């Protein structure tokens, strides 16, 4: 199938490709970028866009490769075999994917892609940041890729709305901020999601937690205990939330609420809700709070809130206190106690001027267990604390720690050393587990064993 129209240029035309001595760029990289732009623009001017829509991605990729080869031959442009292969690949990425980012997205070892303007792209591998040789031609080139990403999910980014959250087809989370807020050009952050979702066994292998801790957490999820996962940026909160949600019975109806849909639930009965930003006129915004309220009318067995960060905390806690047990959410906080303080502040954001004791009682009666996830200085993620909320003593919410990670030092190579240990406390939620027919052995809580 031929996607090229009649030839629109001749070798002597101004628009034709040429590589004259006096116009050759000083650096090889700039010369290659210039060549790629010329081939791309010429291809766009001559391709039959209607015919493209009728082809599958694989067939279209093959056709684009043939067309690039044909254009190079027509323009009598001499390139070596390596440059020819790279040119075909990069044009395919520009037309069908996300341009220079495609090789990074195909690399399974990359967990984060951080674009700080067109000439500076970093990635995170195994918890460490490193700069790549990937670059964009200029701000306009980067903006085209950004527009392609945000438009897929019905969002926009421009001077009137210079920040946006979006997601890639695989569920990876994208945040974009552009000038005038970003002073050195468009900035984009991509939090990668694994093609195959991680499991609890993977976390045990990575020493994020122990098998004993995993057994207790899975039992809590099955027993419909309300869970709050606390941690900093990049600590693995969403990953853990996704794994714990996998223990929910397949017969239950689950409603998920997120700013940008990331969760990868495997159950058959899942309803996914996503917030909507305001339109260009400043209207039409749908917040998480509105979605939580609506979810209560959807007969959910479980409500999973991707992250609680504002006024929706009030509605979430009320849902947990009114029969929607087994709900889960995440929160940004450095410790379980900080998480409770943040929740208390969020209740005030909800417009309810509750007395301090009433607000804390609402929190303590709604949430059963707080799981603290931290990212250590060596880049590894650990579940550093699992604490049970046991009620109130006066005006203070009481916590008891069930498991913790004890850091003992840092090795010469920078690796954090330490061990996991149970506190020896027999948690109150064991009664709830037994009432649901879930058995957790008492020896799991024995403080005499150090678990690496």
PDB file of N, CA and C in Angstrom, residues 151-249:
ATOM      1  N   UNK A 151      -3.510  15.373  25.328  1.00  0.00           N
ATOM      2  CA  UNK A 151      -4.733  15.344  24.517  1.00  0.00           C
ATOM      3  C   UNK A 151      -5.363  13.966  24.488  1.00  0.00           C
ATOM      4  N   UNK A 152      -4.564  12.928  24.711  1.00  0.00           N
ATOM      5  CA  UNK A 152      -5.101  11.565  24.709  1.00  0.00           C
ATOM      6  C   UNK A 152      -6.113  11.351  25.832  1.00  0.00           C
ATOM      7  N   UNK A 153      -5.954  12.065  26.928  1.00  0.00           N
ATOM      8  CA  UNK A 153      -6.857  11.889  28.067  1.00  0.00           C
ATOM      9  C   UNK A 153      -7.780  13.098  28.228  1.00  0.00           C
ATOM     10  N   UNK A 154      -7.950  13.863  27.145  1.00  0.00           N
ATOM     11  CA  UNK A 154      -8.903  14.959  27.148  1.00  0.00           C
ATOM     12  C   UNK A 154      -8.495  16.146  27.988  1.00  0.00           C
ATOM     13  N   UNK A 155      -7.183  16.362  28.143  1.00  0.00           N
ATOM     14  CA  UNK A 155      -6.713  17.498  28.919  1.00  0.00           C
ATOM     15  C   UNK A 155      -5.890  18.413  28.028  1.00  0.00           C
ATOM     16  N   UNK A 156      -5.532  19.564  28.560  1.00  0.00           N
ATOM     17  CA  UNK A 156      -4.797  20.537  27.757  1.00  0.00           C
ATOM     18  C   UNK A 156      -3.763  21.212  28.630  1.00  0.00           C
ATOM     19  N   UNK A 157      -2.774  21.795  27.974  1.00  0.00           N
ATOM     20  CA  UNK A 157      -1.773  22.581  28.679  1.00  0.00           C
ATOM     21  C   UNK A 157      -1.368  23.735  27.767  1.00  0.00           C
ATOM     22  N   UNK A 158      -1.506  24.957  28.275  1.00  0.00           N
ATOM     23  CA  UNK A 158      -1.144  26.156  27.527  1.00  0.00           C
ATOM     24  C   UNK A 158      -0.875  27.265  28.538  1.00  0.00           C
ATOM     25  N   UNK A 159      -0.686  28.480  28.047  1.00  0.00           N
ATOM     26  CA  UNK A 159      -0.335  29.569  28.954  1.00  0.00           C
ATOM     27  C   UNK A 159      -1.439  29.851  29.976  1.00  0.00           C
ATOM     28  N   UNK A 160      -2.679  29.623  29.577  1.00  0.00           N
ATOM     29  CA  UNK A 160      -3.778  29.864  30.519  1.00  0.00           C
ATOM     30  C   UNK A 160      -3.935  28.729  31.517  1.00  0.00           C
ATOM     31  N   UNK A 161      -3.407  27.560  31.184  1.00  0.00           N
ATOM     32  CA  UNK A 161      -3.467  26.398  32.080  1.00  0.00           C
ATOM     33  C   UNK A 161      -2.111  25.684  31.982  1.00  0.00           C
ATOM     34  N   UNK A 162      -1.079  26.247  32.634  1.00  0.00           N
ATOM     35  CA  UNK A 162       0.293  25.761  32.402  1.00  0.00           C
ATOM     36  C   UNK A 162       0.693  24.515  33.184  1.00  0.00           C
ATOM     37  N   UNK A 163      -0.228  23.895  33.900  1.00  0.00           N
ATOM     38  CA  UNK A 163       0.067  22.654  34.614  1.00  0.00           C
ATOM     39  C   UNK A 163      -0.988  21.611  34.253  1.00  0.00           C
ATOM     40  N   UNK A 164      -0.574  20.357  34.165  1.00  0.00           N
ATOM     41  CA  UNK A 164      -1.533  19.299  33.828  1.00  0.00           C
ATOM     42  C   UNK A 164      -1.031  17.957  34.346  1.00  0.00           C
ATOM     43  N   UNK A 165      -1.970  17.119  34.737  1.00  0.00           N
ATOM     44  CA  UNK A 165      -1.697  15.715  35.056  1.00  0.00           C
ATOM     45  C   UNK A 165      -2.321  14.867  33.964  1.00  0.00           C
ATOM     46  N   UNK A 166      -1.633  13.839  33.567  1.00  0.00           N
ATOM     47  CA  UNK A 166      -2.141  12.954  32.515  1.00  0.00           C
ATOM     48  C   UNK A 166      -1.596  11.551  32.786  1.00  0.00           C
ATOM     49  N   UNK A 167      -1.825  10.666  31.865  1.00  0.00           N
ATOM     50  CA  UNK A 167      -1.313   9.298  31.988  1.00  0.00           C
ATOM     51  C   UNK A 167      -1.034   8.746  30.595  1.00  0.00           C
ATOM     52  N   UNK A 168      -0.152   7.794  30.535  1.00  0.00           N
ATOM     53  CA  UNK A 168       0.146   7.102  29.290  1.00  0.00           C
ATOM     54  C   UNK A 168      -0.773   5.891  29.171  1.00  0.00           C
ATOM     55  N   UNK A 169      -0.872   5.300  27.977  1.00  0.00           N
ATOM     56  CA  UNK A 169      -1.760   4.135  27.811  1.00  0.00           C
ATOM     57  C   UNK A 169      -1.455   2.982  28.761  1.00  0.00           C
ATOM     58  N   UNK A 170      -0.188   2.849  29.199  1.00  0.00           N
ATOM     59  CA  UNK A 170       0.150   1.752  30.118  1.00  0.00           C
ATOM     60  C   UNK A 170      -0.136   2.086  31.571  1.00  0.00           C
ATOM     61  N   UNK A 171      -0.688   3.292  31.844  1.00  0.00           N
ATOM     62  CA  UNK A 171      -1.015   3.692  33.199  1.00  0.00           C
ATOM     63  C   UNK A 171       0.035   4.558  33.860  1.00  0.00           C
ATOM     64  N   UNK A 172       1.183   4.771  33.204  1.00  0.00           N
ATOM     65  CA  UNK A 172       2.228   5.610  33.785  1.00  0.00           C
ATOM     66  C   UNK A 172       1.708   7.023  34.000  1.00  0.00           C
ATOM     67  N   UNK A 173       2.108   7.612  35.128  1.00  0.00           N
ATOM     68  CA  UNK A 173       1.606   8.932  35.513  1.00  0.00           C
ATOM     69  C   UNK A 173       2.493  10.025  34.935  1.00  0.00           C
ATOM     70  N   UNK A 174       1.871  11.078  34.415  1.00  0.00           N
ATOM     71  CA  UNK A 174       2.597  12.173  33.773  1.00  0.00           C
ATOM     72  C   UNK A 174       2.190  13.494  34.427  1.00  0.00           C
ATOM     73  N   UNK A 175       3.178  14.308  34.754  1.00  0.00           N
ATOM     74  CA  UNK A 175       2.923  15.675  35.208  1.00  0.00           C
ATOM     75  C   UNK A 175       3.688  16.627  34.309  1.00  0.00           C
ATOM     76  N   UNK A 176       3.029  17.712  33.913  1.00  0.00           N
ATOM     77  CA  UNK A 176       3.620  18.682  32.995  1.00  0.00           C
ATOM     78  C   UNK A 176       3.466  20.081  33.571  1.00  0.00           C
ATOM     79  N   UNK A 177       4.510  20.884  33.460  1.00  0.00           N
ATOM     80  CA  UNK A 177       4.436  22.302  33.805  1.00  0.00           C
ATOM     81  C   UNK A 177       5.274  23.069  32.784  1.00  0.00           C
ATOM     82  N   UNK A 178       4.708  24.117  32.220  1.00  0.00           N
ATOM     83  CA  UNK A 178       5.338  24.826  31.106  1.00  0.00           C
ATOM     84  C   UNK A 178       5.502  26.305  31.446  1.00  0.00           C
ATOM     85  N   UNK A 179       6.287  27.030  30.625  1.00  0.00           N
ATOM     86  CA  UNK A 179       6.379  28.484  30.827  1.00  0.00           C
ATOM     87  C   UNK A 179       4.994  29.118  30.751  1.00  0.00           C
ATOM     88  N   UNK A 180       4.741  30.195  31.498  1.00  0.00           N
ATOM     89  CA  UNK A 180       5.717  31.003  32.229  1.00  0.00           C
ATOM     90  C   UNK A 180       6.067  30.488  33.627  1.00  0.00           C
ATOM     91  N   UNK A 181       5.413  29.407  34.088  1.00  0.00           N
ATOM     92  CA  UNK A 181       5.732  28.896  35.424  1.00  0.00           C
ATOM     93  C   UNK A 181       7.090  28.206  35.456  1.00  0.00           C
ATOM     94  N   UNK A 182       7.415  27.472  34.400  1.00  0.00           N
ATOM     95  CA  UNK A 182       8.724  26.827  34.290  1.00  0.00           C
ATOM     96  C   UNK A 182       9.649  27.769  33.518  1.00  0.00           C
ATOM     97  N   UNK A 183      10.691  28.242  34.163  1.00  0.00           N
ATOM     98  CA  UNK A 183      11.496  29.324  33.593  1.00  0.00           C
ATOM     99  C   UNK A 183      12.423  28.868  32.472  1.00  0.00           C
ATOM    100  N   UNK A 184      12.831  27.592  32.476  1.00  0.00           N
ATOM    101  CA  UNK A 184      13.826  27.130  31.514  1.00  0.00           C
ATOM    102  C   UNK A 184      13.248  26.203  30.453  1.00  0.00           C
ATOM    103  N   UNK A 185      11.964  26.338  30.174  1.00  0.00           N
ATOM    104  CA  UNK A 185      11.339  25.506  29.163  1.00  0.00           C
ATOM    105  C   UNK A 185      10.385  24.497  29.778  1.00  0.00           C
ATOM    106  N   UNK A 186       9.618  23.794  28.942  1.00  0.00           N
ATOM    107  CA  UNK A 186       8.647  22.819  29.456  1.00  0.00           C
ATOM    108  C   UNK A 186       9.327  21.734  30.289  1.00  0.00           C
ATOM    109  N   UNK A 187       8.672  21.343  31.372  1.00  0.00           N
ATOM    110  CA  UNK A 187       9.181  20.302  32.268  1.00  0.00           C
ATOM    111  C   UNK A 187       8.139  19.195  32.360  1.00  0.00           C
ATOM    112  N   UNK A 188       8.589  17.963  32.209  1.00  0.00           N
ATOM    113  CA  UNK A 188       7.666  16.822  32.256  1.00  0.00           C
ATOM    114  C   UNK A 188       8.266  15.721  33.136  1.00  0.00           C
ATOM    115  N   UNK A 189       7.433  15.150  33.997  1.00  0.00           N
ATOM    116  CA  UNK A 189       7.852  14.052  34.867  1.00  0.00           C
ATOM    117  C   UNK A 189       6.948  12.857  34.601  1.00  0.00           C
ATOM    118  N   UNK A 190       7.557  11.715  34.318  1.00  0.00           N
ATOM    119  CA  UNK A 190       6.798  10.492  34.028  1.00  0.00           C
ATOM    120  C   UNK A 190       7.157   9.446  35.070  1.00  0.00           C
ATOM    121  N   UNK A 191       6.176   9.005  35.833  1.00  0.00           N
ATOM    122  CA  UNK A 191       6.342   7.910  36.790  1.00  0.00           C
ATOM    123  C   UNK A 191       5.914   6.626  36.101  1.00  0.00           C
ATOM    124  N   UNK A 192       6.888   5.783  35.791  1.00  0.00           N
ATOM    125  CA  UNK A 192       6.628   4.572  35.016  1.00  0.00           C
ATOM    126  C   UNK A 192       5.862   3.531  35.829  1.00  0.00           C
ATOM    127  N   UNK A 193       5.041   2.763  35.121  1.00  0.00           N
ATOM    128  CA  UNK A 193       4.379   1.613  35.708  1.00  0.00           C
ATOM    129  C   UNK A 193       4.874   0.367  35.003  1.00  0.00           C
ATOM    130  N   UNK A 194       5.112  -0.661  35.777  1.00  0.00           N
ATOM    131  CA  UNK A 194       5.606  -1.898  35.197  1.00  0.00           C
ATOM    132  C   UNK A 194       4.562  -2.498  34.266  1.00  0.00           C
ATOM    133  N   UNK A 195       5.044  -3.067  33.144  1.00  0.00           N
ATOM    134  CA  UNK A 195       4.126  -3.710  32.201  1.00  0.00           C
ATOM    135  C   UNK A 195       3.372  -4.846  32.881  1.00  0.00           C
ATOM    136  N   UNK A 196       4.085  -5.574  33.734  1.00  0.00           N
ATOM    137  CA  UNK A 196       3.463  -6.615  34.559  1.00  0.00           C
ATOM    138  C   UNK A 196       3.454  -6.096  35.991  1.00  0.00           C
ATOM    139  N   UNK A 197       2.271  -5.867  36.587  1.00  0.00           N
ATOM    140  CA  UNK A 197       2.217  -5.290  37.932  1.00  0.00           C
ATOM    141  C   UNK A 197       2.998  -6.117  38.939  1.00  0.00           C
ATOM    142  N   UNK A 198       3.665  -5.418  39.867  1.00  0.00           N
ATOM    143  CA  UNK A 198       4.410  -6.103  40.915  1.00  0.00           C
ATOM    144  C   UNK A 198       3.450  -6.843  41.847  1.00  0.00           C
ATOM    145  N   UNK A 199       3.950  -7.879  42.455  1.00  0.00           N
ATOM    146  CA  UNK A 199       3.172  -8.670  43.399  1.00  0.00           C
ATOM    147  C   UNK A 199       3.817  -8.581  44.781  1.00  0.00           C
ATOM    148  N   UNK A 200       3.121  -9.117  45.779  1.00  0.00           N
ATOM    149  CA  UNK A 200       3.682  -9.134  47.129  1.00  0.00           C
ATOM    150  C   UNK A 200       4.963  -9.959  47.155  1.00  0.00           C
ATOM    151  N   UNK A 201       5.019 -11.018  46.351  1.00  0.00           N
ATOM    152  CA  UNK A 201       6.243 -11.832  46.302  1.00  0.00           C
ATOM    153  C   UNK A 201       7.425 -11.005  45.801  1.00  0.00           C
ATOM    154  N   UNK A 202       7.179 -10.098  44.845  1.00  0.00           N
ATOM    155  CA  UNK A 202       8.252  -9.217  44.369  1.00  0.00           C
ATOM    156  C   UNK A 202       8.753  -8.319  45.485  1.00  0.00           C
ATOM    157  N   UNK A 203       7.840  -7.757  46.282  1.00  0.00           N
ATOM    158  CA  UNK A 203       8.247  -6.882  47.379  1.00  0.00           C
ATOM    159  C   UNK A 203       9.070  -7.637  48.411  1.00  0.00           C
ATOM    160  N   UNK A 204       8.717  -8.903  48.643  1.00  0.00           N
ATOM    161  CA  UNK A 204       9.499  -9.723  49.576  1.00  0.00           C
ATOM    162  C   UNK A 204      10.893  -9.963  49.010  1.00  0.00           C
ATOM    163  N   UNK A 205      10.978 -10.263  47.716  1.00  0.00           N
ATOM    164  CA  UNK A 205      12.277 -10.483  47.070  1.00  0.00           C
ATOM    165  C   UNK A 205      13.139  -9.224  47.105  1.00  0.00           C
ATOM    166  N   UNK A 206      12.494  -8.048  46.980  1.00  0.00           N
ATOM    167  CA  UNK A 206      13.230  -6.780  47.018  1.00  0.00           C
ATOM    168  C   UNK A 206      13.574  -6.345  48.448  1.00  0.00           C
ATOM    169  N   UNK A 207      13.147  -7.139  49.450  1.00  0.00           N
ATOM    170  CA  UNK A 207      13.344  -6.821  50.875  1.00  0.00           C
ATOM    171  C   UNK A 207      12.654  -5.512  51.249  1.00  0.00           C
ATOM    172  N   UNK A 208      11.540  -5.229  50.581  1.00  0.00           N
ATOM    173  CA  UNK A 208      10.723  -4.075  50.963  1.00  0.00           C
ATOM    174  C   UNK A 208       9.989  -4.367  52.261  1.00  0.00           C
ATOM    175  N   UNK A 209       9.650  -5.616  52.472  1.00  0.00           N
ATOM    176  CA  UNK A 209       9.027  -6.084  53.709  1.00  0.00           C
ATOM    177  C   UNK A 209       9.316  -7.565  53.843  1.00  0.00           C
ATOM    178  N   UNK A 210       8.910  -8.175  54.950  1.00  0.00           N
ATOM    179  CA  UNK A 210       9.163  -9.594  55.168  1.00  0.00           C
ATOM    180  C   UNK A 210       7.913 -10.415  54.838  1.00  0.00           C
ATOM    181  N   UNK A 211       8.107 -11.719  54.748  1.00  0.00           N
ATOM    182  CA  UNK A 211       6.986 -12.607  54.468  1.00  0.00           C
ATOM    183  C   UNK A 211       5.942 -12.526  55.583  1.00  0.00           C
ATOM    184  N   UNK A 212       6.403 -12.347  56.834  1.00  0.00           N
ATOM    185  CA  UNK A 212       5.473 -12.237  57.961  1.00  0.00           C
ATOM    186  C   UNK A 212       4.619 -10.972  57.843  1.00  0.00           C
ATOM    187  N   UNK A 213       5.254  -9.859  57.503  1.00  0.00           N
ATOM    188  CA  UNK A 213       4.523  -8.610  57.324  1.00  0.00           C
ATOM    189  C   UNK A 213       3.541  -8.735  56.158  1.00  0.00           C
ATOM    190  N   UNK A 214       3.974  -9.379  55.087  1.00  0.00           N
ATOM    191  CA  UNK A 214       3.106  -9.557  53.921  1.00  0.00           C
ATOM    192  C   UNK A 214       1.874 -10.379  54.273  1.00  0.00           C
ATOM    193  N   UNK A 215       2.052 -11.411  55.099  1.00  0.00           N
ATOM    194  CA  UNK A 215       0.916 -12.251  55.496  1.00  0.00           C
ATOM    195  C   UNK A 215      -0.095 -11.445  56.290  1.00  0.00           C
ATOM    196  N   UNK A 216       0.392 -10.590  57.183  1.00  0.00           N
ATOM    197  CA  UNK A 216      -0.509  -9.772  57.991  1.00  0.00           C
ATOM    198  C   UNK A 216      -1.238  -8.756  57.116  1.00  0.00           C
ATOM    199  N   UNK A 217      -0.525  -8.091  56.217  1.00  0.00           N
ATOM    200  CA  UNK A 217      -1.157  -7.074  55.360  1.00  0.00           C
ATOM    201  C   UNK A 217      -2.208  -7.698  54.441  1.00  0.00           C
ATOM    202  N   UNK A 218      -1.907  -8.853  53.889  1.00  0.00           N
ATOM    203  CA  UNK A 218      -2.893  -9.503  53.018  1.00  0.00           C
ATOM    204  C   UNK A 218      -4.132  -9.904  53.807  1.00  0.00           C
ATOM    205  N   UNK A 219      -3.937 -10.324  55.071  1.00  0.00           N
ATOM    206  CA  UNK A 219      -5.077 -10.684  55.916  1.00  0.00           C
ATOM    207  C   UNK A 219      -5.930  -9.457  56.216  1.00  0.00           C
ATOM    208  N   UNK A 220      -5.288  -8.310  56.465  1.00  0.00           N
ATOM    209  CA  UNK A 220      -6.034  -7.078  56.726  1.00  0.00           C
ATOM    210  C   UNK A 220      -6.881  -6.675  55.518  1.00  0.00           C
ATOM    211  N   UNK A 221      -6.323  -6.820  54.327  1.00  0.00           N
ATOM    212  CA  UNK A 221      -7.077  -6.463  53.119  1.00  0.00           C
ATOM    213  C   UNK A 221      -8.267  -7.387  52.930  1.00  0.00           C
ATOM    214  N   UNK A 222      -8.082  -8.667  53.181  1.00  0.00           N
ATOM    215  CA  UNK A 222      -9.190  -9.613  53.022  1.00  0.00           C
ATOM    216  C   UNK A 222     -10.254  -9.403  54.086  1.00  0.00           C
ATOM    217  N   UNK A 223      -9.847  -8.971  55.294  1.00  0.00           N
ATOM    218  CA  UNK A 223     -10.781  -8.821  56.409  1.00  0.00           C
ATOM    219  C   UNK A 223     -11.486  -7.470  56.415  1.00  0.00           C
ATOM    220  N   UNK A 224     -11.309  -6.674  55.387  1.00  0.00           N
ATOM    221  CA  UNK A 224     -11.992  -5.386  55.236  1.00  0.00           C
ATOM    222  C   UNK A 224     -11.637  -4.406  56.346  1.00  0.00           C
ATOM    223  N   UNK A 225     -10.373  -4.357  56.694  1.00  0.00           N
ATOM    224  CA  UNK A 225      -9.882  -3.334  57.622  1.00  0.00           C
ATOM    225  C   UNK A 225      -9.531  -2.100  56.800  1.00  0.00           C
ATOM    226  N   UNK A 226      -9.977  -0.926  57.238  1.00  0.00           N
ATOM    227  CA  UNK A 226      -9.667   0.306  56.513  1.00  0.00           C
ATOM    228  C   UNK A 226      -8.181   0.627  56.643  1.00  0.00           C
ATOM    229  N   UNK A 227      -7.510   0.811  55.508  1.00  0.00           N
ATOM    230  CA  UNK A 227      -6.060   0.975  55.485  1.00  0.00           C
ATOM    231  C   UNK A 227      -5.680   2.347  54.947  1.00  0.00           C
ATOM    232  N   UNK A 228      -4.682   2.964  55.596  1.00  0.00           N
ATOM    233  CA  UNK A 228      -4.109   4.226  55.139  1.00  0.00           C
ATOM    234  C   UNK A 228      -2.618   3.996  54.897  1.00  0.00           C
ATOM    235  N   UNK A 229      -2.183   4.206  53.651  1.00  0.00           N
ATOM    236  CA  UNK A 229      -0.769   4.017  53.297  1.00  0.00           C
ATOM    237  C   UNK A 229      -0.110   5.389  53.249  1.00  0.00           C
ATOM    238  N   UNK A 230       0.876   5.582  54.106  1.00  0.00           N
ATOM    239  CA  UNK A 230       1.537   6.872  54.244  1.00  0.00           C
ATOM    240  C   UNK A 230       2.960   6.786  53.705  1.00  0.00           C
ATOM    241  N   UNK A 231       3.457   7.897  53.162  1.00  0.00           N
ATOM    242  CA  UNK A 231       4.836   7.904  52.674  1.00  0.00           C
ATOM    243  C   UNK A 231       5.139   9.143  51.866  1.00  0.00           C
ATOM    244  N   UNK A 232       6.400   9.319  51.551  1.00  0.00           N
ATOM    245  CA  UNK A 232       6.833  10.452  50.750  1.00  0.00           C
ATOM    246  C   UNK A 232       6.735  10.164  49.265  1.00  0.00           C
ATOM    247  N   UNK A 233       7.155  11.129  48.454  1.00  0.00           N
ATOM    248  CA  UNK A 233       7.139  10.968  47.003  1.00  0.00           C
ATOM    249  C   UNK A 233       8.088   9.838  46.594  1.00  0.00           C
ATOM    250  N   UNK A 234       7.587   8.945  45.746  1.00  0.00           N
ATOM    251  CA  UNK A 234       8.419   7.858  45.241  1.00  0.00           C
ATOM    252  C   UNK A 234       8.712   6.762  46.239  1.00  0.00           C
ATOM    253  N   UNK A 235       7.947   6.695  47.324  1.00  0.00           N
ATOM    254  CA  UNK A 235       8.202   5.674  48.349  1.00  0.00           C
ATOM    255  C   UNK A 235       7.496   4.355  48.057  1.00  0.00           C
ATOM    256  N   UNK A 236       6.656   4.320  47.025  1.00  0.00           N
ATOM    257  CA  UNK A 236       5.981   3.072  46.663  1.00  0.00           C
ATOM    258  C   UNK A 236       4.577   2.947  47.207  1.00  0.00           C
ATOM    259  N   UNK A 237       3.952   4.063  47.552  1.00  0.00           N
ATOM    260  CA  UNK A 237       2.594   4.015  48.134  1.00  0.00           C
ATOM    261  C   UNK A 237       1.592   3.423  47.148  1.00  0.00           C
ATOM    262  N   UNK A 238       1.585   3.940  45.924  1.00  0.00           N
ATOM    263  CA  UNK A 238       0.599   3.469  44.938  1.00  0.00           C
ATOM    264  C   UNK A 238       0.851   2.015  44.568  1.00  0.00           C
ATOM    265  N   UNK A 239       2.114   1.628  44.478  1.00  0.00           N
ATOM    266  CA  UNK A 239       2.444   0.226  44.183  1.00  0.00           C
ATOM    267  C   UNK A 239       1.881  -0.690  45.268  1.00  0.00           C
ATOM    268  N   UNK A 240       2.079  -0.306  46.526  1.00  0.00           N
ATOM    269  CA  UNK A 240       1.569  -1.122  47.633  1.00  0.00           C
ATOM    270  C   UNK A 240       0.046  -1.131  47.628  1.00  0.00           C
ATOM    271  N   UNK A 241      -0.566   0.014  47.353  1.00  0.00           N
ATOM    272  CA  UNK A 241      -2.031   0.080  47.288  1.00  0.00           C
ATOM    273  C   UNK A 241      -2.558  -0.867  46.216  1.00  0.00           C
ATOM    274  N   UNK A 242      -1.887  -0.890  45.082  1.00  0.00           N
ATOM    275  CA  UNK A 242      -2.308  -1.767  43.990  1.00  0.00           C
ATOM    276  C   UNK A 242      -2.190  -3.234  44.382  1.00  0.00           C
ATOM    277  N   UNK A 243      -1.102  -3.568  45.077  1.00  0.00           N
ATOM    278  CA  UNK A 243      -0.894  -4.963  45.493  1.00  0.00           C
ATOM    279  C   UNK A 243      -1.926  -5.380  46.530  1.00  0.00           C
ATOM    280  N   UNK A 244      -2.167  -4.521  47.525  1.00  0.00           N
ATOM    281  CA  UNK A 244      -3.138  -4.867  48.566  1.00  0.00           C
ATOM    282  C   UNK A 244      -4.547  -4.999  48.004  1.00  0.00           C
ATOM    283  N   UNK A 245      -4.873  -4.176  47.007  1.00  0.00           N
ATOM    284  CA  UNK A 245      -6.203  -4.279  46.403  1.00  0.00           C
ATOM    285  C   UNK A 245      -6.396  -5.614  45.697  1.00  0.00           C
ATOM    286  N   UNK A 246      -5.291  -6.268  45.357  1.00  0.00           N
ATOM    287  CA  UNK A 246      -5.400  -7.570  44.710  1.00  0.00           C
ATOM    288  C   UNK A 246      -5.947  -8.654  45.611  1.00  0.00           C
ATOM    289  N   UNK A 247      -5.958  -8.425  46.924  1.00  0.00           N
ATOM    290  CA  UNK A 247      -6.489  -9.423  47.859  1.00  0.00           C
ATOM    291  C   UNK A 247      -7.988  -9.261  48.088  1.00  0.00           C
ATOM    292  N   UNK A 248      -8.600  -8.262  47.484  1.00  0.00           N
ATOM    293  CA  UNK A 248     -10.045  -8.094  47.613  1.00  0.00           C
ATOM    294  C   UNK A 248     -10.743  -9.204  46.849  1.00  0.00           C
ATOM    295  N   UNK A 249     -11.790  -9.740  47.448  1.00  0.00           N
ATOM    296  CA  UNK A 249     -12.524 -10.845  46.816  1.00  0.00           C
ATOM    297  C   UNK A 249     -13.098 -10.422  45.472  1.00  0.00           C
TER     298      UNK A 249
END
